[in-house]
Coordinates of C-alpha atoms in Angstrom, one line a residue:
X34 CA 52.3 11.0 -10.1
X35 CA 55.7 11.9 -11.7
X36 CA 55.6 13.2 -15.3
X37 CA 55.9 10.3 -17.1
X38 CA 54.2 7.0 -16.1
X39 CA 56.0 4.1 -18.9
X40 CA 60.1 5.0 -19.8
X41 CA 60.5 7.4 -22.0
X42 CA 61.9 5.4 -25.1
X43 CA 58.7 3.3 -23.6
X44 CA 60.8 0.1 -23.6
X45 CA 60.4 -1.8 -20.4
X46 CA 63.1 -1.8 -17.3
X47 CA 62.9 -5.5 -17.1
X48 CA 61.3 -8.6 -19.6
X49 CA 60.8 -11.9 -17.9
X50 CA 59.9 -14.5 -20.7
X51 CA 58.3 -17.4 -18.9
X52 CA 58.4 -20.8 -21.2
X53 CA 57.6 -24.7 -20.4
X54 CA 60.6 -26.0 -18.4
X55 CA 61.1 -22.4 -17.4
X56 CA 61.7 -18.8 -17.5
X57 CA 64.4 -16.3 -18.2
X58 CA 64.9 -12.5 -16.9
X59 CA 66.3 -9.9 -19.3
X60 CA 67.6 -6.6 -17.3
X61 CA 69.6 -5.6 -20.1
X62 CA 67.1 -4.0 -22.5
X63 CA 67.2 -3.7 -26.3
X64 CA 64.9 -3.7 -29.6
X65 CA 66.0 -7.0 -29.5
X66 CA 66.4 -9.9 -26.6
X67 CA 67.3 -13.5 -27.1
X68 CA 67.6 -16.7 -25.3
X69 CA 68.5 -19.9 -26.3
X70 CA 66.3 -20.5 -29.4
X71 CA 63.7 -17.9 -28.7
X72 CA 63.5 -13.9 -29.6
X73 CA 62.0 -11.6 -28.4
X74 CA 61.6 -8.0 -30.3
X75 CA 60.1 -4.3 -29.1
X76 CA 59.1 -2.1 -31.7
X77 CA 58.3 2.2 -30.5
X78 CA 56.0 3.7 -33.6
X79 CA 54.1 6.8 -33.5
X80 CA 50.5 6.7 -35.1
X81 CA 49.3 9.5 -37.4
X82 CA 47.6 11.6 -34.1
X83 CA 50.9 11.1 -32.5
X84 CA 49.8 8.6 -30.2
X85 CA 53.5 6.4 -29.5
X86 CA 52.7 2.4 -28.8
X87 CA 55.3 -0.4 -28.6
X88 CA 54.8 -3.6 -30.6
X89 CA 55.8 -6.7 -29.1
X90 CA 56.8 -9.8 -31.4
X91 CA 58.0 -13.4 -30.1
X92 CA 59.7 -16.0 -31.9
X93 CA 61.0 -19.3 -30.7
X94 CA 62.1 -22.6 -32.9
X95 CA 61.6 -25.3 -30.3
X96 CA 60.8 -23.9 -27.0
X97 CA 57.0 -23.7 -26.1
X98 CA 56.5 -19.9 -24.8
X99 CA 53.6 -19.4 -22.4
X100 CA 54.1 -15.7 -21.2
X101 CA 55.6 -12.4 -22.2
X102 CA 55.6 -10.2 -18.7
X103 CA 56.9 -6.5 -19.1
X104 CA 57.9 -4.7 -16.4
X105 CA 58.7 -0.8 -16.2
X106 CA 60.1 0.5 -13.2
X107 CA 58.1 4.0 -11.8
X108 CA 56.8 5.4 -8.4
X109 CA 53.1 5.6 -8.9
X110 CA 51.2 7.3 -6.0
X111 CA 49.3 5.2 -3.8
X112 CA 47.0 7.9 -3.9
X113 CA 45.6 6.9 -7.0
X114 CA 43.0 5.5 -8.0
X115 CA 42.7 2.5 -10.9
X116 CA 39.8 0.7 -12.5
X117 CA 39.9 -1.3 -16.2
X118 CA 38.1 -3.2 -18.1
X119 CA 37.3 -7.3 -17.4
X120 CA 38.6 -10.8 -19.4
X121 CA 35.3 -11.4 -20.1
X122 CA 31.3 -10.7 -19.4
X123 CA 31.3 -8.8 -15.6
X124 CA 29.6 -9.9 -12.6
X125 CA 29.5 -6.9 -11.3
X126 CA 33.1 -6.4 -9.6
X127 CA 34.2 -3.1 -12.0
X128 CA 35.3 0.1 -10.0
X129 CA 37.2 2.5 -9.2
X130 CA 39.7 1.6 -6.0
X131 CA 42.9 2.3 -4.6
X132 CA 45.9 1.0 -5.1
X133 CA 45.7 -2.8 -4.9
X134 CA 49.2 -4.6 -6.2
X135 CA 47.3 -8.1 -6.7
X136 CA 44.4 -7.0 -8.7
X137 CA 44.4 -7.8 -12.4
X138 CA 43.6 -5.3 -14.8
X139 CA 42.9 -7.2 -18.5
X140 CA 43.6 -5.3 -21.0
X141 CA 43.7 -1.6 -20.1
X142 CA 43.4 -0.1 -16.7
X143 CA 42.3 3.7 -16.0
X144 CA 44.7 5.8 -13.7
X145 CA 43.2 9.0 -12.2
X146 CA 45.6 11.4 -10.2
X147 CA 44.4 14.9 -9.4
X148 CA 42.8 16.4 -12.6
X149 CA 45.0 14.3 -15.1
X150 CA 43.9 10.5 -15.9
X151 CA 46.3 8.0 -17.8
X152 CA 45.6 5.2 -19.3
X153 CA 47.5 1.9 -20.7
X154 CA 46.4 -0.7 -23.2
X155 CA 46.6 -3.0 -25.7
X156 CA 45.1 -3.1 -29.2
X157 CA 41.8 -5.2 -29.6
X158 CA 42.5 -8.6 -32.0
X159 CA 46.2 -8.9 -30.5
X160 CA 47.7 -12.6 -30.4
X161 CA 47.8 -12.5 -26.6
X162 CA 44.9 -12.7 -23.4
X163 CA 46.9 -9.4 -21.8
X164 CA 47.2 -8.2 -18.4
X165 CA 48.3 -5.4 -16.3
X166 CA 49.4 -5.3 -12.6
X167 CA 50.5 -2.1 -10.6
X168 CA 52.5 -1.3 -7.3
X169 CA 53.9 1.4 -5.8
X170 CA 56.8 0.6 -7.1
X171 CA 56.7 -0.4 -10.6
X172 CA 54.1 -1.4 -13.8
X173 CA 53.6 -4.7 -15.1
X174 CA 52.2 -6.0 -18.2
X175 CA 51.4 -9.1 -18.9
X176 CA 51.1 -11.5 -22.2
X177 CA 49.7 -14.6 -21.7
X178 CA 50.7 -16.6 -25.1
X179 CA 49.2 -20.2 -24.1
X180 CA 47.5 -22.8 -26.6
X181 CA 45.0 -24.3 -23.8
X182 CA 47.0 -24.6 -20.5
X183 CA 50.5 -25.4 -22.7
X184 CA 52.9 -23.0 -24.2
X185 CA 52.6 -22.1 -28.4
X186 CA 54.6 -23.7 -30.4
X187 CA 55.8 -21.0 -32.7
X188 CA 57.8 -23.3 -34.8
X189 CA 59.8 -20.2 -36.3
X190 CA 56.9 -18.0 -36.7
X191 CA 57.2 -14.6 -35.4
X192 CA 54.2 -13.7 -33.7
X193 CA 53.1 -10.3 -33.5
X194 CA 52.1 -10.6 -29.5
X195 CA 50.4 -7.1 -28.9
X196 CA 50.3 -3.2 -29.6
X197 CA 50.9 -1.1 -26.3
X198 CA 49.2 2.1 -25.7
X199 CA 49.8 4.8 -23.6
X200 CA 48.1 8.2 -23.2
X201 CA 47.4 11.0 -20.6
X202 CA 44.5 13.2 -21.0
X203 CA 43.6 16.6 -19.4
X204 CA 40.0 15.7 -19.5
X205 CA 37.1 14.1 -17.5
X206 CA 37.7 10.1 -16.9
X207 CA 34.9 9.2 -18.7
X208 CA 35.6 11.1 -21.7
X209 CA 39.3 9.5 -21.5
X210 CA 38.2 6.4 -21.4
X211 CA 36.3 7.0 -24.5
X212 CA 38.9 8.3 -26.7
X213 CA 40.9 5.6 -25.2
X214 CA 39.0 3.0 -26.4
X215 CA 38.6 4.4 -29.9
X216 CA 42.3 4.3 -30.1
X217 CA 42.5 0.6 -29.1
X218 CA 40.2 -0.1 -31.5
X219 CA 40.8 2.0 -34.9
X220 CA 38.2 -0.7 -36.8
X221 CA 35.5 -1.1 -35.0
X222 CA 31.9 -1.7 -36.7
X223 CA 28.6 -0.4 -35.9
X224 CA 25.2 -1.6 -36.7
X225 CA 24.4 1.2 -38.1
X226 CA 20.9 2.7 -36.9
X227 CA 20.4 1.7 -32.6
X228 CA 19.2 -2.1 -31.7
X229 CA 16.5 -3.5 -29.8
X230 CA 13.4 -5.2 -29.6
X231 CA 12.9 -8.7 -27.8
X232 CA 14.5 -11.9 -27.0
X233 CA 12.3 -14.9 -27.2
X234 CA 13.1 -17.5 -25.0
X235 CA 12.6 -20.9 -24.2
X236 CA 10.7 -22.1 -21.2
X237 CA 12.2 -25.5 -19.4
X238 CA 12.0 -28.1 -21.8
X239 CA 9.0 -26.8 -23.9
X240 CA 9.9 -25.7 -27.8
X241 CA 8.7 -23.1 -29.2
X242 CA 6.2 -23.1 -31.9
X243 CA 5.7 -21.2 -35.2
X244 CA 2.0 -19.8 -33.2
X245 CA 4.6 -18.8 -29.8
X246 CA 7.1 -16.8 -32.1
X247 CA 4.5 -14.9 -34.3
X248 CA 2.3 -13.9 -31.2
X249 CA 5.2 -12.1 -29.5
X250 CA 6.3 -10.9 -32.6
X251 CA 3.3 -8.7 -32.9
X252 CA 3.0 -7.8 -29.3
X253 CA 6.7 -6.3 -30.2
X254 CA 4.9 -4.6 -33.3
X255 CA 2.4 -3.3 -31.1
X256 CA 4.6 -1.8 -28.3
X257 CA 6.6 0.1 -31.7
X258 CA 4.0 0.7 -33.7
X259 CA 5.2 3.9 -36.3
X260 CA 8.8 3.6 -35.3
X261 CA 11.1 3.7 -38.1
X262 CA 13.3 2.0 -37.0
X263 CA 12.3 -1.2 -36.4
X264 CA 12.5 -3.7 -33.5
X265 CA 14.3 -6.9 -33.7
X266 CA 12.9 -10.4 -32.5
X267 CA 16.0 -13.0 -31.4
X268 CA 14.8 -16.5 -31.4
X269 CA 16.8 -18.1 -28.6
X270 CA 15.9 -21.9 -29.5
X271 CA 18.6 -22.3 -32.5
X272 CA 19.4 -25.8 -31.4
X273 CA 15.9 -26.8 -31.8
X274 CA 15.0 -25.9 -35.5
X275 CA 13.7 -29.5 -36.3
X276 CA 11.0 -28.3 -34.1
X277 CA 10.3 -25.6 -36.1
X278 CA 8.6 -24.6 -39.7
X279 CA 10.2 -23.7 -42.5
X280 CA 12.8 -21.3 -40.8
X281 CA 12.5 -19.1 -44.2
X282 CA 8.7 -18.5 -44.0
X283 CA 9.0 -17.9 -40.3
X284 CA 11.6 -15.3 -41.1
X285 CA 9.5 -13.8 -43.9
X286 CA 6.7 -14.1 -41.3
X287 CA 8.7 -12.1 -38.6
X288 CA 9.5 -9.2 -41.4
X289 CA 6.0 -8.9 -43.2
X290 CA 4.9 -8.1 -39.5
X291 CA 6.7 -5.2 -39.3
X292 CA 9.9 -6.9 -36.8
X293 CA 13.6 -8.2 -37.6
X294 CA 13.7 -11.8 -37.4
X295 CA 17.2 -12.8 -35.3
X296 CA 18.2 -16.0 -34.4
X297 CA 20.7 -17.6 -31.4
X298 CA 22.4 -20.5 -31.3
X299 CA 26.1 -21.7 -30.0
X300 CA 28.1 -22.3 -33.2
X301 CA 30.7 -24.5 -31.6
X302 CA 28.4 -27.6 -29.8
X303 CA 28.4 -30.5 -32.0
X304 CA 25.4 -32.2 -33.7
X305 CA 26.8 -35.2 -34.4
X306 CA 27.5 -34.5 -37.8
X307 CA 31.4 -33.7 -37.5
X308 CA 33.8 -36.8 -36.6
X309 CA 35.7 -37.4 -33.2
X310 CA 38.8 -35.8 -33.9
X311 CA 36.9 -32.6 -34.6
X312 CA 36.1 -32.1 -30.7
X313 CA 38.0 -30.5 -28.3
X314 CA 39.6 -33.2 -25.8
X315 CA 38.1 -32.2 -22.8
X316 CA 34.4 -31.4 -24.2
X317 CA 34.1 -33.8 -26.6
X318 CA 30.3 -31.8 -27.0
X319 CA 32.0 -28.8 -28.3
X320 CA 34.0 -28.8 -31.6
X321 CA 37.8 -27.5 -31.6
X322 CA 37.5 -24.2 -33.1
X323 CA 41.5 -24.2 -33.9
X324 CA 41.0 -26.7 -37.1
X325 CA 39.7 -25.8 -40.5
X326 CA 37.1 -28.3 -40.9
X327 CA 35.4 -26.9 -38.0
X328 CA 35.7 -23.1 -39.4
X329 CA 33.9 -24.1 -42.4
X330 CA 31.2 -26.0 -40.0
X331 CA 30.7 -23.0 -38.6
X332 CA 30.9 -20.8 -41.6
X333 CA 28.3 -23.0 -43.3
X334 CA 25.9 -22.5 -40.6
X335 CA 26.3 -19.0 -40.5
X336 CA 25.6 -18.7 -44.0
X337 CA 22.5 -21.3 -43.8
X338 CA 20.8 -18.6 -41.1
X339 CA 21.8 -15.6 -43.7
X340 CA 19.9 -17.7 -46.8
X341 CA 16.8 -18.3 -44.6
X342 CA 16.3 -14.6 -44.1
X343 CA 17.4 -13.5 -40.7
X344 CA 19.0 -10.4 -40.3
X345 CA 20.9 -10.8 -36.7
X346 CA 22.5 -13.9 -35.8
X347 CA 23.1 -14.0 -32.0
X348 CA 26.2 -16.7 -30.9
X349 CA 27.0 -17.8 -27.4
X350 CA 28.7 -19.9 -25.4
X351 CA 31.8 -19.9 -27.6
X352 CA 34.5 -18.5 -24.6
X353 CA 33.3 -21.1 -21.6
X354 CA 32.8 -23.8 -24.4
X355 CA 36.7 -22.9 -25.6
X356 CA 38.8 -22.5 -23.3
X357 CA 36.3 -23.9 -19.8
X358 CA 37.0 -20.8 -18.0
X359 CA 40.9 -20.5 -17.6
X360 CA 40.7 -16.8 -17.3
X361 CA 38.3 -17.1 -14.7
X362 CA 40.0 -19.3 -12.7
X363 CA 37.3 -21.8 -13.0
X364 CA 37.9 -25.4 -12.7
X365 CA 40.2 -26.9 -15.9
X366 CA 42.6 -29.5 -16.6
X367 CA 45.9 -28.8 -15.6
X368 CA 47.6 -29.6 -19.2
X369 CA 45.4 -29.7 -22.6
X370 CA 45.6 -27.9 -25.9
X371 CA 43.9 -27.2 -28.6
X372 CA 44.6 -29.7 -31.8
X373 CA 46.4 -26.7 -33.7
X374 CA 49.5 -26.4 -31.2
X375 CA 51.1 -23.4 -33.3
X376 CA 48.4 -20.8 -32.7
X377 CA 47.6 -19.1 -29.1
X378 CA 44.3 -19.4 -27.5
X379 CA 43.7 -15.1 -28.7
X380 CA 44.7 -16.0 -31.9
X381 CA 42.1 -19.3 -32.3
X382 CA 39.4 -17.2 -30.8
X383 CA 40.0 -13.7 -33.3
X384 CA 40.2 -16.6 -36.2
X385 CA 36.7 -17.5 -35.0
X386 CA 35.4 -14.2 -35.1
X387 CA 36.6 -13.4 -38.4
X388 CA 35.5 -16.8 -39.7
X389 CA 32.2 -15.9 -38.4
X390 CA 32.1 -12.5 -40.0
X391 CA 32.9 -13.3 -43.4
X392 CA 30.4 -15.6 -43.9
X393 CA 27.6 -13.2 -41.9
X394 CA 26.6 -11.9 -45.6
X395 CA 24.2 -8.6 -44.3
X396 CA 23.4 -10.0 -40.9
X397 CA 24.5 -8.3 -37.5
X398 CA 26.4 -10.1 -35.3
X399 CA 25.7 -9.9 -31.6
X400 CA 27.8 -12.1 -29.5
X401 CA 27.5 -13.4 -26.3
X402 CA 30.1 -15.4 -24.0
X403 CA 33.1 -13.7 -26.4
X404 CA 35.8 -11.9 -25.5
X405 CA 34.9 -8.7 -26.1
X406 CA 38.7 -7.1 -26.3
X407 CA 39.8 -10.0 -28.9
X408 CA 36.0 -9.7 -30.7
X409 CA 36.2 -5.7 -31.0
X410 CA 35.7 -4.9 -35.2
X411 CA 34.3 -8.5 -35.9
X412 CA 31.1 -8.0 -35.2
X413 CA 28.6 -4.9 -34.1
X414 CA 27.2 -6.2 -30.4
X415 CA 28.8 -7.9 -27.5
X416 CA 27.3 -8.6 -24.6
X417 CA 29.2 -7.7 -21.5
X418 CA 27.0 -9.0 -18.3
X419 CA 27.3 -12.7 -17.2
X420 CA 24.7 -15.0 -17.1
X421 CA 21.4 -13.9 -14.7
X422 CA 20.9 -16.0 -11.8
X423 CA 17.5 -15.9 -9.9
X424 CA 18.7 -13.0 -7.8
X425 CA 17.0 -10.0 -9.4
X426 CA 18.6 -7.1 -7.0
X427 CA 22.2 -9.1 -8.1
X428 CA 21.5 -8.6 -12.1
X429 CA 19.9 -5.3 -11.7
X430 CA 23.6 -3.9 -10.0
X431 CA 25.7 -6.1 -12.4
X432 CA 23.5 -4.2 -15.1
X433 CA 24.2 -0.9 -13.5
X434 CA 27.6 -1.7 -12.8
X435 CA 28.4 -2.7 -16.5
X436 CA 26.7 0.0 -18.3
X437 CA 28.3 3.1 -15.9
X438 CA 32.2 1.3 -16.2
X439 CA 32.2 0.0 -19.6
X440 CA 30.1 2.9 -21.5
X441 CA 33.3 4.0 -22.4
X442 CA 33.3 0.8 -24.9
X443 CA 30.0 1.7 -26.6
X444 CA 30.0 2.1 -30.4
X445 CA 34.4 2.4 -29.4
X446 CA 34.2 -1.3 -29.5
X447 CA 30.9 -2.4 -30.6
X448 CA 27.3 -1.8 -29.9
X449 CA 27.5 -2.9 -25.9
X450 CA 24.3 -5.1 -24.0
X451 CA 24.0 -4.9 -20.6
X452 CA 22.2 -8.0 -21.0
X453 CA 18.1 -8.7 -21.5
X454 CA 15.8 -7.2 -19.3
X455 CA 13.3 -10.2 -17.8
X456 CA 9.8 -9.0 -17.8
X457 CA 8.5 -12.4 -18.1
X458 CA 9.3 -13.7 -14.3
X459 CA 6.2 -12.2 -12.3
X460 CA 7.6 -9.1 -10.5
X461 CA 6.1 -5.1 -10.2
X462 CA 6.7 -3.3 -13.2
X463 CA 7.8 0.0 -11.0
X464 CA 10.4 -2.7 -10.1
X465 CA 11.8 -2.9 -13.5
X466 CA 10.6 1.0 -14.7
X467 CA 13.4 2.7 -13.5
X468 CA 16.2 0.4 -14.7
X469 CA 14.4 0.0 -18.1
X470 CA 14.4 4.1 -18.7
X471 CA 17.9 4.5 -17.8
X472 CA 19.3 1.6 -20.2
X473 CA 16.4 2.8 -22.8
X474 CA 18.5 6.4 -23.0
X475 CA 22.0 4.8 -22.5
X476 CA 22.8 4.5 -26.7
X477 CA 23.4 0.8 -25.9
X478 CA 21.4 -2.3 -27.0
X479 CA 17.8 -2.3 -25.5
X480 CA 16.2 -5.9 -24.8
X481 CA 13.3 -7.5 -23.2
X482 CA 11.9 -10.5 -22.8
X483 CA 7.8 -10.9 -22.7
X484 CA 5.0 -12.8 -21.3
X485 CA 2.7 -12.8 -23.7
X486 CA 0.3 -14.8 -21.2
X487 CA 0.8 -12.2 -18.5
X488 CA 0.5 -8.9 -20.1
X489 CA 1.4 -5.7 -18.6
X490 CA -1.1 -3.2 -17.7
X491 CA -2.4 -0.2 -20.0
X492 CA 0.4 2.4 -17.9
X493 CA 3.1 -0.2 -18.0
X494 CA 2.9 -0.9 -22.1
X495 CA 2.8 2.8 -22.7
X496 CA 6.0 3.2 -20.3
X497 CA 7.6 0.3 -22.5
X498 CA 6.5 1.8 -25.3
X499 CA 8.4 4.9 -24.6
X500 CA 11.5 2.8 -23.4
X501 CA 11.5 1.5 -27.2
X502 CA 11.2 4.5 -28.8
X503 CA 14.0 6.1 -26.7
X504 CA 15.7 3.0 -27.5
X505 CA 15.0 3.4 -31.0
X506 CA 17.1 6.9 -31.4
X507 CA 19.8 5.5 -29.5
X508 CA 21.7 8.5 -28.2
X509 CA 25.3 7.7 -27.2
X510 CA 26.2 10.6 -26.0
X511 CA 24.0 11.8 -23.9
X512 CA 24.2 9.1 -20.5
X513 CA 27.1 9.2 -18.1
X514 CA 27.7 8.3 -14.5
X515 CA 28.7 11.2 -12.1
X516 CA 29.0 9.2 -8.5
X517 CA 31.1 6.1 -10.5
X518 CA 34.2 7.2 -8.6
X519 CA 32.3 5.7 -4.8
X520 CA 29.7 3.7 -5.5
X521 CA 30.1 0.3 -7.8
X522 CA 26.2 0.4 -8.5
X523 CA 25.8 4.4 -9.4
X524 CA 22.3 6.5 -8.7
X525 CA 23.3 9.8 -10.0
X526 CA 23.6 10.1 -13.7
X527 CA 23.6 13.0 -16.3
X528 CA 20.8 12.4 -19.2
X529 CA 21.6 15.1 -21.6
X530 CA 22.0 18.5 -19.9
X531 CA 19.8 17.1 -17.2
X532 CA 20.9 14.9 -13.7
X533 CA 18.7 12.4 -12.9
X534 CA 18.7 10.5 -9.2
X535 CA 17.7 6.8 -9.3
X536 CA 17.2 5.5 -5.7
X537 CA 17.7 1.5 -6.6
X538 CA 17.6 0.3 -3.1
X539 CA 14.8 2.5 -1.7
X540 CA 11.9 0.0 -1.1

């Protein structure tokens, strides 16, 4: 790898602004580039540590922009090798590869040659879904500045696009990754003292009742019984409150037994209670999250769970119910928009977020289905597994796979979940053991789900017990991967000053 990865004024070779109708290539490079009735401008600042980043701003009158694409010229060794971070929740496709020209690195990508790794990003809560792309023969970044599938419609506004980061470190890649992320994201929030307990689930079409809820509540008591900090219990059944007591006692019930009440529910499906225009065109289930009346929907609701006592609010759903999976390449219609044309789809989604924060009064946000690089600083856990499927060897390496390639995000970003541990489908409990200590000990978000009708035995409740305290300290720095670089589910792992094998495959 040559000394210097980006240019060294850090302004690109080569700009190609892509727009509806069109695109246009810039090879003459300046602060500032124009065309027709849209600008482009590049902006090189130096932060306090001395870290340099380039600020990107767009403006167009008419013209409907859909993408920014950078592209810096630079002989980059094949022999490297690249991983980065994902658009959304992982499936279990993060590692560490060779060089591979048509894989798509959102929003930062990891670059290690010989003892040296560089890295190149953009700041959480920018105005732009942002992607990078490498060859042997040059860098490209990628700003992806649509309203739905359409272009923005500016109309005059300059739009700060994104912050570029780029820095090389002399250090393990782990540890740069760390101190990358904390650079991306400057204000990131915490929850303050570690978070876990259980999430209490739904069964088919059965509702919960008041009797349901309290009984697991004080099996979770029992497995923490003494620990200071105390456990939290998520009701997942939001939607279904009417079916439900008085959501305040049950709250007050949850606390006086010694647990956190929490409470999940998607904040953008519709109840019925907003009109017709409020929906988005294409789910006309799901409210447009791009209009004010909806933001204040949402903000009332949030408030509504804060007043009744809970102190976690758990949303989902919002990323899939937005935008129906356009960054995943997931089926979508070709051309629709959100009923705010002049905002991009990052931009509606950090509004969200923020909407949702300042109405959280002293709640903790955990959020699941959100795009944790746009949601980074509004709110203090993020989910970053996809759904589980049925397949319990699948969710165990997607588990593995998340928590050993985005660790580097933990407490950088937000408080990071791996997702909930399923202990009520029948299956060994040395199945589950080894998987639960090593997330117990990671310093990330620790939950379970229960069976209060199928109890574990006396060994395996003292093993979960421990697996809550440990959870309960929360220790972030203590876990890392060792064998990340070869194998995309990783078995060796330091704990501490200790090394720990786990054998997941060995029958």
């Amino acid at each position: 790898m040559t000394p210097e990865l980006l240019h060294k004024e850090y302004l690109p070779s080569q700009v190609l602004l892509e727009f509806e109708g069109g695109e246009h290539l810039f090879v003459k490079i300046s602060s500032q580039l124009t065309w027709r009735d849209m600008a482009l401008e590049l902006q090189v600042h130096e932060d306090d540590e001395g870290h340099p980043s380039l600020k990107v701003f767009a403006m167009a009158e008419k013209s409907e922009i859909r993408a920014i694409r950078l592209i810096w010229r630079h002989d980059t060794s094949v022999n490297c090798r690249f991983t980065g971070d994902a658009w959304n929740a992982t499936q279990g496709e993060c590692q560490w590869r060779g060089m591979d020209p048509l894989r798509v690195f959102p929003w930062y990508v990891l670059v290690r040659a010989n003892e040296e790794t560089v890295a190149l990003g953009v700041k959480t809560q920018g105005a732009a879904f942002a992607s990078w792309t490498l060859n042997p023969s040059q860098v490209t970044l990628t700003l992806d500045l649509r309203n739905g599938a359409c272009g923005v419609q500016l109309d005059g506004r300059v739009l700060e696009a994104a912050t570029v980061f780029y820095c090389r470190y002399d250090r393990t890649p782990m540890a740069a990754a760390r101190r990358f992320c904390g650079i991306l994201s400057p204000d990131s929030i915490t929850s303050n003292l570690p978070v876990y307990g259980i999430l209490s689930k739904r069964t088919g079409e059965i509702p919960f009742t008041t009797e349901d809820i309290l009984q697991e509540c004080d099996l979770l008591a029992f497995y923490c019984n003494n620990l200071t900090n105390r456990p939290f219990q998520i009701l997942d059944c939001g939607w279904q409150n009417e079916a439900l007591a008085d959501m305040t006692k049950l709250a007050g019930d949850i606390l006086h037994r010694g647990v956190r009440p929490g409470l999940s529910l998607p904040l953008l499906h519709d109840n019925g209670a907003m009109p017709d225009e409020c929906r988005l065109p294409h789910r006309t289930n799901i409210l447009d999250p791009s209009l004010p009346q909806v933001l204040e929907a949402v903000q009332a609701k949030v408030r509504q769970i804060a007043d009744w006592g809970f102190e976690l609010l758990r949303h989902t759903s919002s990323t899939q119910d937005c935008l129906n999976g356009i960054y995943e390449n997931l089926r979508a219609p070709a051309e629709w928009s959100f009923a705010d044309r002049k905002r991009t789809n990052a931009e509606i989604l950090v509004d969200f977020y923020r909407a949702i924060k300042s109405a959280k009064g002293d709640m903790l946000l955990y959020g699941e289905d959100v795009i944790g690089h746009l949601a980074a600083g509004l709110l203090h856990i993020c989910r970053v597994t996809s759904a589980d499927t049925a397949d319990w060897l699948a969710n165990r390496h997607n588990r593995i796979n998340a928590l050993a390639f985005r660790l580097c995000q933990n407490e950088k970003f937000f408080t990071l979940d791996t997702g909930t541990l399923d202990l009520a489908t029948p299956r060994k409990w040395q199945e589950v053991k080894p998987l639960a200590e090593l997330l117990s000990q990671s310093g990330t978000a620790f939950f379970v789900s229960l069976d209060k009708t199928n109890p574990l035995s006396a060994k395996a409740a003292k093993e979960l017990s421990q697996n809550f305290f440990n959870a309960s300290l929360g220790d972030i720095t203590s876990l890392a991967p060792t064998d990340w670089f070869n194998n995309t589910c990783p078995e060796q792992w330091t704990i501490g000053n200790t090394s720990k094998c786990y054998h997941w495959f060995e029958n």
